Short mmCIF file of C-alpha atoms in Angstrom, two decimals:
data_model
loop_
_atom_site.label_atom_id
_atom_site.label_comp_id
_atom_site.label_asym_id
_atom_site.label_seq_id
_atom_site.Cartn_x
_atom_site.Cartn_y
_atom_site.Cartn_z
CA UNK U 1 -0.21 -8.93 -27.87
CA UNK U 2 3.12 -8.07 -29.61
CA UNK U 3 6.55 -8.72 -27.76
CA UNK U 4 8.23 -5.46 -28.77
CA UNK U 5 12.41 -5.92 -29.98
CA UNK U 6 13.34 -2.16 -29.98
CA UNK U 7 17.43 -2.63 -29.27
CA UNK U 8 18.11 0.10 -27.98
CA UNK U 9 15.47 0.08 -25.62
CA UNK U 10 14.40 3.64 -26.18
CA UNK U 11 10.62 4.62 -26.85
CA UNK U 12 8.81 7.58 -27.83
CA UNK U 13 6.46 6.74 -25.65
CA UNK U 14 6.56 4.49 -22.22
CA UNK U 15 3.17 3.23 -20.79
CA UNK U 16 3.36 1.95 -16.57
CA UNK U 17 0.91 -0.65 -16.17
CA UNK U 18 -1.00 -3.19 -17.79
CA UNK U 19 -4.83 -2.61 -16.89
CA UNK U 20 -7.52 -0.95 -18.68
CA UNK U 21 -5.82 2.32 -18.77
CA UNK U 22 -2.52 1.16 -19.95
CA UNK U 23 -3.89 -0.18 -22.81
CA UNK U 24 -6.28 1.66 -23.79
CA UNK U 25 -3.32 4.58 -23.52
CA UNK U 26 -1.67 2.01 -25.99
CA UNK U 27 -5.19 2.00 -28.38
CA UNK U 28 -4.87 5.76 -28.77
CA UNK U 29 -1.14 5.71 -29.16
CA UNK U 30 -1.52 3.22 -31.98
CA UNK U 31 -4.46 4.86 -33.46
CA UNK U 32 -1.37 8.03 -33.86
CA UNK U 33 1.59 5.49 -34.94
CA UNK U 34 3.29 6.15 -32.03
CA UNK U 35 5.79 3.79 -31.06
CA UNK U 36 5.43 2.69 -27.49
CA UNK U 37 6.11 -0.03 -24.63
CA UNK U 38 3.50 -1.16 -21.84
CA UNK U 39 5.33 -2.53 -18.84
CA UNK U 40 3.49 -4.70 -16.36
CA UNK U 41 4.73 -5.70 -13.36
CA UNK U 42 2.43 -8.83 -13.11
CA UNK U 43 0.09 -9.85 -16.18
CA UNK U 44 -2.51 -7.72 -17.37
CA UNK U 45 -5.86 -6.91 -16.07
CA UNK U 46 -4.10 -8.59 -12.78
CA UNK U 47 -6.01 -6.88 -10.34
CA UNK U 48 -9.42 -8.04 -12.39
CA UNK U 49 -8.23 -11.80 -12.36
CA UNK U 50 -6.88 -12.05 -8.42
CA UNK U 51 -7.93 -9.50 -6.42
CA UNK U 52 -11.84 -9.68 -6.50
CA UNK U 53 -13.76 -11.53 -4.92
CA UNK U 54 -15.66 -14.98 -6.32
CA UNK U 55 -19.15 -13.33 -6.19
CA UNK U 56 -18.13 -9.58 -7.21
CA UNK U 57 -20.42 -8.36 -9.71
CA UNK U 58 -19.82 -4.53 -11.39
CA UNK U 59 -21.85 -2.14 -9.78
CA UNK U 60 -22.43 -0.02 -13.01
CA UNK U 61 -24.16 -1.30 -15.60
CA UNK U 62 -22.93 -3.49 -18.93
CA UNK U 63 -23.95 -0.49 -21.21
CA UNK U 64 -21.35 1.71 -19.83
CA UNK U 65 -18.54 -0.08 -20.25
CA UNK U 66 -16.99 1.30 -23.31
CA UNK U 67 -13.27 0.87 -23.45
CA UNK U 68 -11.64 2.05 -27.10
CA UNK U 69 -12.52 0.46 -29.68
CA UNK U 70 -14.66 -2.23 -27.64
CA UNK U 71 -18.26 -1.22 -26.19
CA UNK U 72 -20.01 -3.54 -24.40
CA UNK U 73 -20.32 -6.91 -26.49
CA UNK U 74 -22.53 -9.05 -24.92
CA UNK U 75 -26.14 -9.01 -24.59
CA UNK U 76 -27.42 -8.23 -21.56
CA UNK U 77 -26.31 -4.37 -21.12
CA UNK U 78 -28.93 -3.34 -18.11
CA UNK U 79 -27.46 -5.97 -16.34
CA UNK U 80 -24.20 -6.23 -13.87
CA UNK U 81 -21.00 -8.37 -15.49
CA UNK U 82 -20.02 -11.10 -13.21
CA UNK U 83 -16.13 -11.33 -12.09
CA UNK U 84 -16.00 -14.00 -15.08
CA UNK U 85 -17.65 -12.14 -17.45
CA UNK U 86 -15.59 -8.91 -16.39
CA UNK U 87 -12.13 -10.74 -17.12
CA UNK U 88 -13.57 -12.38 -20.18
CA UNK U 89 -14.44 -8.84 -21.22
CA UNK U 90 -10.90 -7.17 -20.62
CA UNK U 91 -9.33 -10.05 -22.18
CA UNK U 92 -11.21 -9.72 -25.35
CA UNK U 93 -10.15 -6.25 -25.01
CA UNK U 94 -6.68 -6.95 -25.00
CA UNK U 95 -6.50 -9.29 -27.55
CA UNK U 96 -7.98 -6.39 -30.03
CA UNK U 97 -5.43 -3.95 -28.82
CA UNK U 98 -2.37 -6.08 -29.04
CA UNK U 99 -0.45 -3.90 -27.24
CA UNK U 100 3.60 -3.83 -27.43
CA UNK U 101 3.75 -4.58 -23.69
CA UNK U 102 6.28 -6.79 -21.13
CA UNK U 103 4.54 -8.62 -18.55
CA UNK U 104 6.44 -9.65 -15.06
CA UNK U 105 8.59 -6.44 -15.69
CA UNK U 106 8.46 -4.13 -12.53
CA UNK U 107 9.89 -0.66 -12.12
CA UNK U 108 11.77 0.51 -9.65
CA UNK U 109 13.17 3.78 -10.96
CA UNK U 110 11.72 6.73 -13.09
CA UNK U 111 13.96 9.98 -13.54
CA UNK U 112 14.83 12.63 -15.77
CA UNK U 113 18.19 13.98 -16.94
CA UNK U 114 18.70 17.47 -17.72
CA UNK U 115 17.52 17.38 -20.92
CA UNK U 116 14.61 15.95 -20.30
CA UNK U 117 14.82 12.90 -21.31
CA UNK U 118 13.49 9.37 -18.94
CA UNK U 119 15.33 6.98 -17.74
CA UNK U 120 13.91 3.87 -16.16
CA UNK U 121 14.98 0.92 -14.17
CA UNK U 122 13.29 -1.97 -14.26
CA UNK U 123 13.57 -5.52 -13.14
CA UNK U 124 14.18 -6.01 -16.72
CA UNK U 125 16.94 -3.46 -16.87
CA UNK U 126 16.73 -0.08 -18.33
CA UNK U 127 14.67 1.67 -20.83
CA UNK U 128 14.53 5.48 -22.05
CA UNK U 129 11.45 7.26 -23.23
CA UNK U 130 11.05 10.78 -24.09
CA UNK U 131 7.67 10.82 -22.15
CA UNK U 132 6.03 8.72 -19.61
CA UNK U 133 2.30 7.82 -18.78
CA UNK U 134 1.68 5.83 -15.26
CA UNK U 135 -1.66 4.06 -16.23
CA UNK U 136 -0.68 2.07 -12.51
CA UNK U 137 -3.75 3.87 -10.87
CA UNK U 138 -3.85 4.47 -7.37
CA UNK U 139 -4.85 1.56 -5.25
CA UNK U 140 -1.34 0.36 -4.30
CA UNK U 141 -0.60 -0.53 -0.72
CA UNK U 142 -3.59 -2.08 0.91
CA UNK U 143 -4.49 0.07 4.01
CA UNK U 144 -4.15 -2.16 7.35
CA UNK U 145 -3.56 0.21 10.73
CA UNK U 146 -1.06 -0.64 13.09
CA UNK U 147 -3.74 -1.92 15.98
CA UNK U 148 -4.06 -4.97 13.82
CA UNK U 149 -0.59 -5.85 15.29
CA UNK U 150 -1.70 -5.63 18.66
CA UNK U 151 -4.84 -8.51 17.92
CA UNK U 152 -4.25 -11.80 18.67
CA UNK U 153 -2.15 -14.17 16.63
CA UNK U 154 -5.37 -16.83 16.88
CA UNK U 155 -7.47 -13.67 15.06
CA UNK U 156 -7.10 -14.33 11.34
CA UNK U 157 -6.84 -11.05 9.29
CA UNK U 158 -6.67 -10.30 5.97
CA UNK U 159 -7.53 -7.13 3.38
CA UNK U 160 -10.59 -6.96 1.17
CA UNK U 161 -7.87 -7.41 -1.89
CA UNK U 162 -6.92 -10.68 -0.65
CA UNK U 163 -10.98 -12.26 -0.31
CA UNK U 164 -12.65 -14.65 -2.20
CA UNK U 165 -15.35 -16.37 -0.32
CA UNK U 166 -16.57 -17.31 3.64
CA UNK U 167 -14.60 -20.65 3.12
CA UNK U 168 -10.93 -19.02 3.66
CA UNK U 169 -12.16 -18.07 7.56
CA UNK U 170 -11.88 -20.38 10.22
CA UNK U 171 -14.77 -21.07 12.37
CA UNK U 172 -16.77 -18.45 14.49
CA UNK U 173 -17.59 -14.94 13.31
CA UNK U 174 -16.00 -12.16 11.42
CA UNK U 175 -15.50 -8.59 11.57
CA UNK U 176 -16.00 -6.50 8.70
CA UNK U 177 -14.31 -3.36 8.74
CA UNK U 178 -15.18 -0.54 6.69
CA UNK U 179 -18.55 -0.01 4.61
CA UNK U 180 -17.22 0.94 1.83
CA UNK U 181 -18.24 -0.66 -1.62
CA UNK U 182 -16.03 -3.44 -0.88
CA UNK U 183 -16.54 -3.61 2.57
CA UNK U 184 -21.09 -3.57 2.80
CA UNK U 185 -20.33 -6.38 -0.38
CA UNK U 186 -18.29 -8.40 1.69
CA UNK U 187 -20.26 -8.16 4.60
CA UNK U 188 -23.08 -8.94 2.39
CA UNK U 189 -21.65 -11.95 0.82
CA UNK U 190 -20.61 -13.46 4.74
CA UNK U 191 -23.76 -12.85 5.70
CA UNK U 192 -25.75 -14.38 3.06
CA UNK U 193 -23.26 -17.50 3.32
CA UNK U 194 -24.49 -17.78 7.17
CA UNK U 195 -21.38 -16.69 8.66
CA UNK U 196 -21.96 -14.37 11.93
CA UNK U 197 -21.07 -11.09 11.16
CA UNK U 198 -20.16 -7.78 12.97
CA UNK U 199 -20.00 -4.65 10.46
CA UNK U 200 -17.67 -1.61 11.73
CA UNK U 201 -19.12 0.82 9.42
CA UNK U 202 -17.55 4.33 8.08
CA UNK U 203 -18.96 7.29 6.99
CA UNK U 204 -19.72 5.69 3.34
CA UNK U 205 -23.03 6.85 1.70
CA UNK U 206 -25.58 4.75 -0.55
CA UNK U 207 -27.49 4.78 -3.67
CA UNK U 208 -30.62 3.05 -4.64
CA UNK U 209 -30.10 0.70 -7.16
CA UNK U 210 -33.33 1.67 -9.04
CA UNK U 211 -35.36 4.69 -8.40
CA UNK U 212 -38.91 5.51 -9.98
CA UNK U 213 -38.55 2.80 -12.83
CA UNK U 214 -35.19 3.09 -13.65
CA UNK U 215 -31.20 1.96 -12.85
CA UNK U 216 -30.63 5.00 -10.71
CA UNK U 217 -27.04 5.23 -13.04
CA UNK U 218 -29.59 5.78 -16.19
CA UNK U 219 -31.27 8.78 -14.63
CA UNK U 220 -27.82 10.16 -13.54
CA UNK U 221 -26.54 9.64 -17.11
CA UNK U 222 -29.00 11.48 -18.32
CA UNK U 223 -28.66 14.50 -15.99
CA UNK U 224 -25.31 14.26 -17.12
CA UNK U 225 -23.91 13.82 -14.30
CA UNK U 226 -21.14 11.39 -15.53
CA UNK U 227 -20.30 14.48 -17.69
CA UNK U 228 -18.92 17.01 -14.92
CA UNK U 229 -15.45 17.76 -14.81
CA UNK U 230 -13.63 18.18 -11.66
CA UNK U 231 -13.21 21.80 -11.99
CA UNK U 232 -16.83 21.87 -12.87
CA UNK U 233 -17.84 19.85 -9.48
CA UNK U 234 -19.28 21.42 -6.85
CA UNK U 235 -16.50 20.29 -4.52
CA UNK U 236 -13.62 20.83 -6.92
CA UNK U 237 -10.71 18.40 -6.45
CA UNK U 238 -11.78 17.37 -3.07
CA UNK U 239 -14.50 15.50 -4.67
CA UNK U 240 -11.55 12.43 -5.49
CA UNK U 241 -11.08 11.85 -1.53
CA UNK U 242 -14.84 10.85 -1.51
CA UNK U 243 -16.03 7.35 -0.64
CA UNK U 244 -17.70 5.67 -3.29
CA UNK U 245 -21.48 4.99 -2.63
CA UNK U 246 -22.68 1.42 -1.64
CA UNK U 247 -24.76 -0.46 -3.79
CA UNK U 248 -24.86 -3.85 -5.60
CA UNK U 249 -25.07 -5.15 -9.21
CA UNK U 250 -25.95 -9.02 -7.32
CA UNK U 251 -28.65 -11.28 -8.63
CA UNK U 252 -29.20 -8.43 -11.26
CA UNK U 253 -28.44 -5.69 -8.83
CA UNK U 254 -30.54 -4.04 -6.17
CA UNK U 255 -29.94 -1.70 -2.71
CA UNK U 256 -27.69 -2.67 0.32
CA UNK U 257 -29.32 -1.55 3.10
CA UNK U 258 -27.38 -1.93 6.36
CA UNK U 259 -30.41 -1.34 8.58
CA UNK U 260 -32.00 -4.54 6.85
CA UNK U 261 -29.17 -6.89 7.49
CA UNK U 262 -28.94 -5.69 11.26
CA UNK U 263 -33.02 -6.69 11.50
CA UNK U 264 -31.44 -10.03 10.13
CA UNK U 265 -28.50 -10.52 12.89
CA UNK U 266 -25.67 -8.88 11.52
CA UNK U 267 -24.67 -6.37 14.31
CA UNK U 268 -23.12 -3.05 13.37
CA UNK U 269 -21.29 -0.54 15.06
CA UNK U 270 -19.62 2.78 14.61
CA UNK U 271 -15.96 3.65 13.58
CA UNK U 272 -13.55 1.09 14.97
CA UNK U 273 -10.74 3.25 16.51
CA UNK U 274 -8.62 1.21 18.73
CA UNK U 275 -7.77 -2.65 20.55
CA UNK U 276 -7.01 -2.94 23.96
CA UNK U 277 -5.81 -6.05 24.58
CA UNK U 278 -9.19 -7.38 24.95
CA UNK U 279 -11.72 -5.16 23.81
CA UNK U 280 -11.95 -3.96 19.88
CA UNK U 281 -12.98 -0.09 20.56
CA UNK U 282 -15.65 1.92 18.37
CA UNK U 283 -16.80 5.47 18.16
CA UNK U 284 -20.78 6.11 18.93
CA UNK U 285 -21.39 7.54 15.86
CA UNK U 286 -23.49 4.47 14.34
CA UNK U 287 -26.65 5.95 13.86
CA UNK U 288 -25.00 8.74 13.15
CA UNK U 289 -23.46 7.18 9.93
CA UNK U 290 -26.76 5.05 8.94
CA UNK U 291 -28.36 8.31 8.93
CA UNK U 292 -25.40 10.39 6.73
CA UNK U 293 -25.83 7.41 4.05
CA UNK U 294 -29.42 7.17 4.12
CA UNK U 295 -29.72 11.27 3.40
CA UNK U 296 -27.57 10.73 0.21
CA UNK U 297 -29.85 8.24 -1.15
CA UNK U 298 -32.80 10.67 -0.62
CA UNK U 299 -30.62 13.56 -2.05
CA UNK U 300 -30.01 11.80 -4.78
CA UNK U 301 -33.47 10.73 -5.33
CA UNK U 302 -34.76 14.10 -5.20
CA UNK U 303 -32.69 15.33 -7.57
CA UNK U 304 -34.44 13.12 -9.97
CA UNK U 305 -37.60 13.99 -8.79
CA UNK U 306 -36.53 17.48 -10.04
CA UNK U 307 -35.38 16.32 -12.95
CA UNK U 308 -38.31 14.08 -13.98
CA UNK U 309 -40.90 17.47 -13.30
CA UNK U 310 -38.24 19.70 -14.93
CA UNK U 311 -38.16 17.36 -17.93
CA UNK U 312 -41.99 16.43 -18.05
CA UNK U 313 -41.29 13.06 -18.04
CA UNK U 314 -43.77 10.28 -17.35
CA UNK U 315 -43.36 7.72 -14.70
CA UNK U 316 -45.31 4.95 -13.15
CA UNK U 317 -43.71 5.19 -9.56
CA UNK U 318 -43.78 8.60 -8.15
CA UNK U 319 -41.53 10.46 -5.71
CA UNK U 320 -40.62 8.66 -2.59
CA UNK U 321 -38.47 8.84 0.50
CA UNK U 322 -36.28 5.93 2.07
CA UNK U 323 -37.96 5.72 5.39
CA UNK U 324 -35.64 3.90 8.35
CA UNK U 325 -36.83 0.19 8.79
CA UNK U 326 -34.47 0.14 12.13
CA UNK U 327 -32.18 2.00 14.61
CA UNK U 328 -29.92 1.31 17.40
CA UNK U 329 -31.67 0.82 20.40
CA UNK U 330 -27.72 2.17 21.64
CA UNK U 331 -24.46 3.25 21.01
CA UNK U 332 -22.04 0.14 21.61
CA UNK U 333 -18.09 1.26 21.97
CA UNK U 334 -17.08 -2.50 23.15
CA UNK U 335 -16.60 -5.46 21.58
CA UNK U 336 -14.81 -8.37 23.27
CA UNK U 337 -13.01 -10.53 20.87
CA UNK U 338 -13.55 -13.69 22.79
CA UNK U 339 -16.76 -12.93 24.14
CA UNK U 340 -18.47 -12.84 20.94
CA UNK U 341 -16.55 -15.45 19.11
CA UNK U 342 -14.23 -13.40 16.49
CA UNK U 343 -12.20 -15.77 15.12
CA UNK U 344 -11.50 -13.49 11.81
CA UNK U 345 -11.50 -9.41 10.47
CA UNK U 346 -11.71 -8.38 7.19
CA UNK U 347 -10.10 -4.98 6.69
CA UNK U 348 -12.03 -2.97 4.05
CA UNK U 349 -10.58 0.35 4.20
CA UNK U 350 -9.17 0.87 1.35
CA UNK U 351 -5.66 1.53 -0.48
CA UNK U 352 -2.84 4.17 -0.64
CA UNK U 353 -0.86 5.11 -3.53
CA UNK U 354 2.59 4.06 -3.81
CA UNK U 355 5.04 6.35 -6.55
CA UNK U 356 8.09 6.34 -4.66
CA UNK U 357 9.74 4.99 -7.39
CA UNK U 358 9.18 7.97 -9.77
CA UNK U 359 11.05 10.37 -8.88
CA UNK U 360 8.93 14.42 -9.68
CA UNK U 361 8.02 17.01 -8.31
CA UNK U 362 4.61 16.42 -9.21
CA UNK U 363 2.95 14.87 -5.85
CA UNK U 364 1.41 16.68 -2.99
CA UNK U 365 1.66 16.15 0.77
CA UNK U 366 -0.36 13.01 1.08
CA UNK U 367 1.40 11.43 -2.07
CA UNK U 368 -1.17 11.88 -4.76
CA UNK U 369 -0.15 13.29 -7.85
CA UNK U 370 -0.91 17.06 -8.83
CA UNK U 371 -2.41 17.45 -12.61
CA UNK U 372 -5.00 18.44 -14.94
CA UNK U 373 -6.42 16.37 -16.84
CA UNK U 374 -3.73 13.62 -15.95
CA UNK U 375 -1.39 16.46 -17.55
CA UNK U 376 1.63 17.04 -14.81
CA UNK U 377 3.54 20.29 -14.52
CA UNK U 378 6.73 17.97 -15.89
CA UNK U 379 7.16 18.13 -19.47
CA UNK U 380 6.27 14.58 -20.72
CA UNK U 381 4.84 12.81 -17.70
CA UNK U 382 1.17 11.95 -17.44
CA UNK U 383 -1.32 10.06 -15.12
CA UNK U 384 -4.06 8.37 -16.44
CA UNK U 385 -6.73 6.09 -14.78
CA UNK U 386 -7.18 7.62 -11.55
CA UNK U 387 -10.37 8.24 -10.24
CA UNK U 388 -11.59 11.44 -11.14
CA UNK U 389 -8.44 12.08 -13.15
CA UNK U 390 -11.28 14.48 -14.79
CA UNK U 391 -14.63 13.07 -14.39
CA UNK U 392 -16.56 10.34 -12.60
CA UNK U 393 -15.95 7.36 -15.19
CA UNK U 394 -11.89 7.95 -14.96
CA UNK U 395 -11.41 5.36 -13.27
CA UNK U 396 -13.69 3.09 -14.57
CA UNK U 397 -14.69 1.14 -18.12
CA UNK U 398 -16.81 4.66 -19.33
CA UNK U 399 -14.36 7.19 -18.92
CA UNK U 400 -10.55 5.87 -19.23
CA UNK U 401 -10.47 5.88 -22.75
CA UNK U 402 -11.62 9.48 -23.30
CA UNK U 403 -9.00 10.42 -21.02
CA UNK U 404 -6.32 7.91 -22.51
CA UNK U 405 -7.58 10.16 -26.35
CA UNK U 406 -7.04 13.33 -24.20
CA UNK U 407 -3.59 12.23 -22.80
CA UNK U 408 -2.68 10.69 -26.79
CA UNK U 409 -3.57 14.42 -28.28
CA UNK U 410 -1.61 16.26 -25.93
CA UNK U 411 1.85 13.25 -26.16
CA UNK U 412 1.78 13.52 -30.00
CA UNK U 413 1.70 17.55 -29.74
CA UNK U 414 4.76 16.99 -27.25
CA UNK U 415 6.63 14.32 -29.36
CA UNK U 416 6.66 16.89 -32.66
CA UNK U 417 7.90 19.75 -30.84
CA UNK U 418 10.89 17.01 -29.42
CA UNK U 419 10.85 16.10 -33.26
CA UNK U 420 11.32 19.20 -34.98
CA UNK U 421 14.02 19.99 -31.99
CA UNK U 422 16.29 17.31 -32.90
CA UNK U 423 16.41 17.76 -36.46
CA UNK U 424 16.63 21.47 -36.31
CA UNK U 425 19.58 21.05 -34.30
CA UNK U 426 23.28 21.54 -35.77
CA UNK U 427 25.17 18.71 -35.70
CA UNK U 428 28.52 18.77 -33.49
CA UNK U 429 31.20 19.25 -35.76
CA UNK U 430 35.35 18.61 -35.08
#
C-alpha cells in the first residue's frame, strides 16, 4: 500500500473504509488515474481478521470470489475458504491494489458547503474531496435489545461479532439467539464442541447445500439468478431487509438442518421476546418457523427441477422433497435460566447501520441510505458494498467490484464536468 502526501489534503476522490469495497473502489479509480484517499478507521479487511469466528468457513463457493483484478487463486474453487484462507485471500488482494489509504484514521464528520464541495473531519484532522464513496457497508452497531440488561450479571453475554470458539463461555449451557447464518453456525459449532445448547430461532430460511448433483449456488448461477437487479426482483427493494438463508461451507460444506440437531439434544424454541426476572420468554411459533425455512429449501429446489426439464439437462439424482425428520411434540414459551443451567447467550441478531456522522439528506426513516445503484440523489456521494446495493453478490467477493466499475464510470463523468467548470470559470479580477 502507498502512504499518500497530498499537502493540502484535498482529493478528487475520498474512499470511507478499508474492506473489499473500499479497495476495490480504489482498483477502479486507479484503473481511471484518479487521484484518491482510502480512510480506515481500523486496518483493512478488519472485520475479516477479528470479527469471525475460528471455524467460519464462506458459505459461497471459492469460484465466485472475484474481486478486481484478483479471481480466485487457489486451487480448490468448489470448495469453501477457511477464515485463514479468506484473510490470506484479501490480503493478497490488497497488496496488488496498493491502495493510497490511512489506516487508524476514523471519521467523525462528512458535510458539504454550498458549492458542493466535502469537507471531512477525521481523527486525523480534515480532508476535502469533491466527491465521496462510503465503502463502510452496513453492519455497524451490533444489535443487542434492552432485556439483555435485565439478565443476570452471573449470565455471560456477548454478540456473534465478538465469538471465536466454545472456550470463551464459562461452564453450563448457552443460548443461541437468532438463526440467522451466523447464529444456526454458531449454534452448530457449540454443539459439535459438546456444549449444551438452546437455539431461539427467527424466521430465517435455508438452502440445501447441494441439490441433484450439484452446489445448489452452481444451479442458481446458472439460472442467473446472481444476475437480477433489485428493480428486476420480484420484491423490489424490500428484497435487502431479507434474512440471508442458512447453510454451511464446513468440512467442504453441506445442509444445517435444525430439526437434526434437536434429534441430537440441542433444544429449540420460537422467537425470544422478553425476561422476567426469572424466566427467558418465547413466542410459539417454533414449528411454525422450522416449517417457513424448510418450504424455501423445497421452493428453491423446485425451481431447479424446472429448470433442469426446461433445459433438458441430464442428472443422476432426480427431483426430491425435504421431508421433516422431527417436530415439536409442543410449543415451549418458558425457559428458566437457572433451571436449565444457562450460564451464557450468544446474541445473533444481527447489525444496524450507523451514518450519523455524514451529514445528507440521502437516508430514509430506519437509517439506510436511499440510491440506485449506490448512486445518491447528492451530487458526488456514493454507497458501495451494501448488500443488494444492486444485485445479490453486492455485498459479497462476486459482485462488489462490478459495482465499485459502475460507481468509477459514473465519479469520472462527475469529476470532468467539476473539471471543465473550474477552468471555464473567469478568474476574479481587482
Amino acid at each position: 500500500m502507498t502512504q499518500p502526501t497530498n499537502t493540502d489534503n484535498h482529493y478528487s476522490v475520498m474512499v470511507i473504509g478499508g474492506g473489499q469495497a473500499g479497495l476495490s473502489m480504489s482498483y477502479h479509480l486507479q484503473q481511471l488515474q484518479i487521484d484518491h484517499l482510502v480512510l480506515e478507521k481500523n486496518t483493512l479487511m478488519h472485520g475479516w481478521k477479528n470479527e469471525r469466528w475460528d471455524s467460519f468457513t464462506l458459505v459461497t463457493p471459492n469460484w465466485q470470489c472475484d474481486l478486481p483484478g484478483h479471481p480466485y487463486d487457489g486451487d480448490d474453487p468448489k470448495g469453501f475458504m477457511t477464515r485463514e484462507e479468506t484473510v490470506a485471500y484479501l490480503d493478497r488482494f490488497a497488496a496488488k491494489v496498493s491502495a493510497p489509504v490511512r489506516e487508524g484514521v476514523a471519521v467523525k464528520k462528512v458535510e458539504t458547503d454550498t458549492n458542493g464541495t466535502y469537507h471531512i473531519t477525521s481523527s486525523d484532522g480534515k480532508y476535502t474531496a469533491d466527491q465521496v464513496v462510503v465503502a463502510s457497508g452496513g453492519y455497524h452497531v451490533p444489535v443487542i435489545p434492552r432485556m439483555a440488561e435485565r439478565i443476570p450479571e452471573s449470565v455471560f453475554q456477548m454478540h456473534s461479532a465478538q465469538y471465536k470458539n466454545s472456550d470463551q463461555f464459562p461452564e453450563g449451557a448457552v443460548l443461541v439467539v437468532g438463526s440467522g447464518q451466523s447464529g444456526a453456525q454458531i449454534a452448530e459449532d457449540l454443539h459439535l464442541a459438546g456444549r449444551k445448547v438452546f437455539l431461539a430461532t427467527g424466521n430465517a430460511p435455508r438452502v440445501a447445500r447441494r441439490y441433484r448433483g450439484k452446489d445448489v449456488v452452481e444451479w442458481l448461477d446458472q439460472m442467473g439468478y446472481y444476475e437480477i437487479s433489485v428493480d428486476q426482483h420480484p420484491l423490489g427493494e424490500n428484497v435487502r431487509s431479507n434474512t440471508n438463508h442458512y447453510v454451511t461451507g464446513r468440512d467442504g460444506g453441506r445442509d444445517i438442518d435444525l430439526r437434526k440437531f434437536a434429534q441430537e439434544g440441542m433444544e429449540l424454541f420460537g422467537v425470544m421476546t422478553d425476561f422476567d426476572g426469572e424466566n427467558l420468554i418465547f413466542q410459539p411459533n417454533l414449528e411454525e418457523n422450522l416449517d417457513k425455512a424448510d418450504d424455501t429449501l423445497n421452493s428453491i429446489n423446485a425451481r431447479i427441477d424446472a429448470w433442469i426439464e426446461k433445459q433438458g439437462i441430464q442428472t443422476e439424482e432426480g427431483p426430491s422433497k425435504y421431508i421433516p425428520t422431527w417436530k415439536p411434540e409442543r410449543e415451549r414459551t418458558k425457559l428458566s435460566l437457572a433451571e436449565y443451567g444457562i450460564t451464557s447467550i450468544v446474541w445473533c441478531i444481527g447489525f444496524r447501520p450507523d451514518f450519523g456522522w455524514l451529514d445528507a439528506a440521502v437516508f430514509n426513516g430506519e437509517g439506510h441510505p436511499k440510491h440506485y445503484r449506490g448512486v445518491t440523489n447528492q451530487p458526488g456521494l456514493y454507497f458501495l458494498g451494501l448488500g443488494w446495493l444492486h444485485t445479490w453478490g453486492s455485498g459479497r467477493f462476486s459482485g462488489v467490484g462490478k459495482d465499485a466499475e459502475y460507481l468509477a464510470e459514473k465519479i469520472e463523468a462527475l469529476q470532468c464536468r467539476v473539471s471543465q467548470k473550474a477552468e471555464t470559470e473567469e478568474p476574479i479580477t481587482t
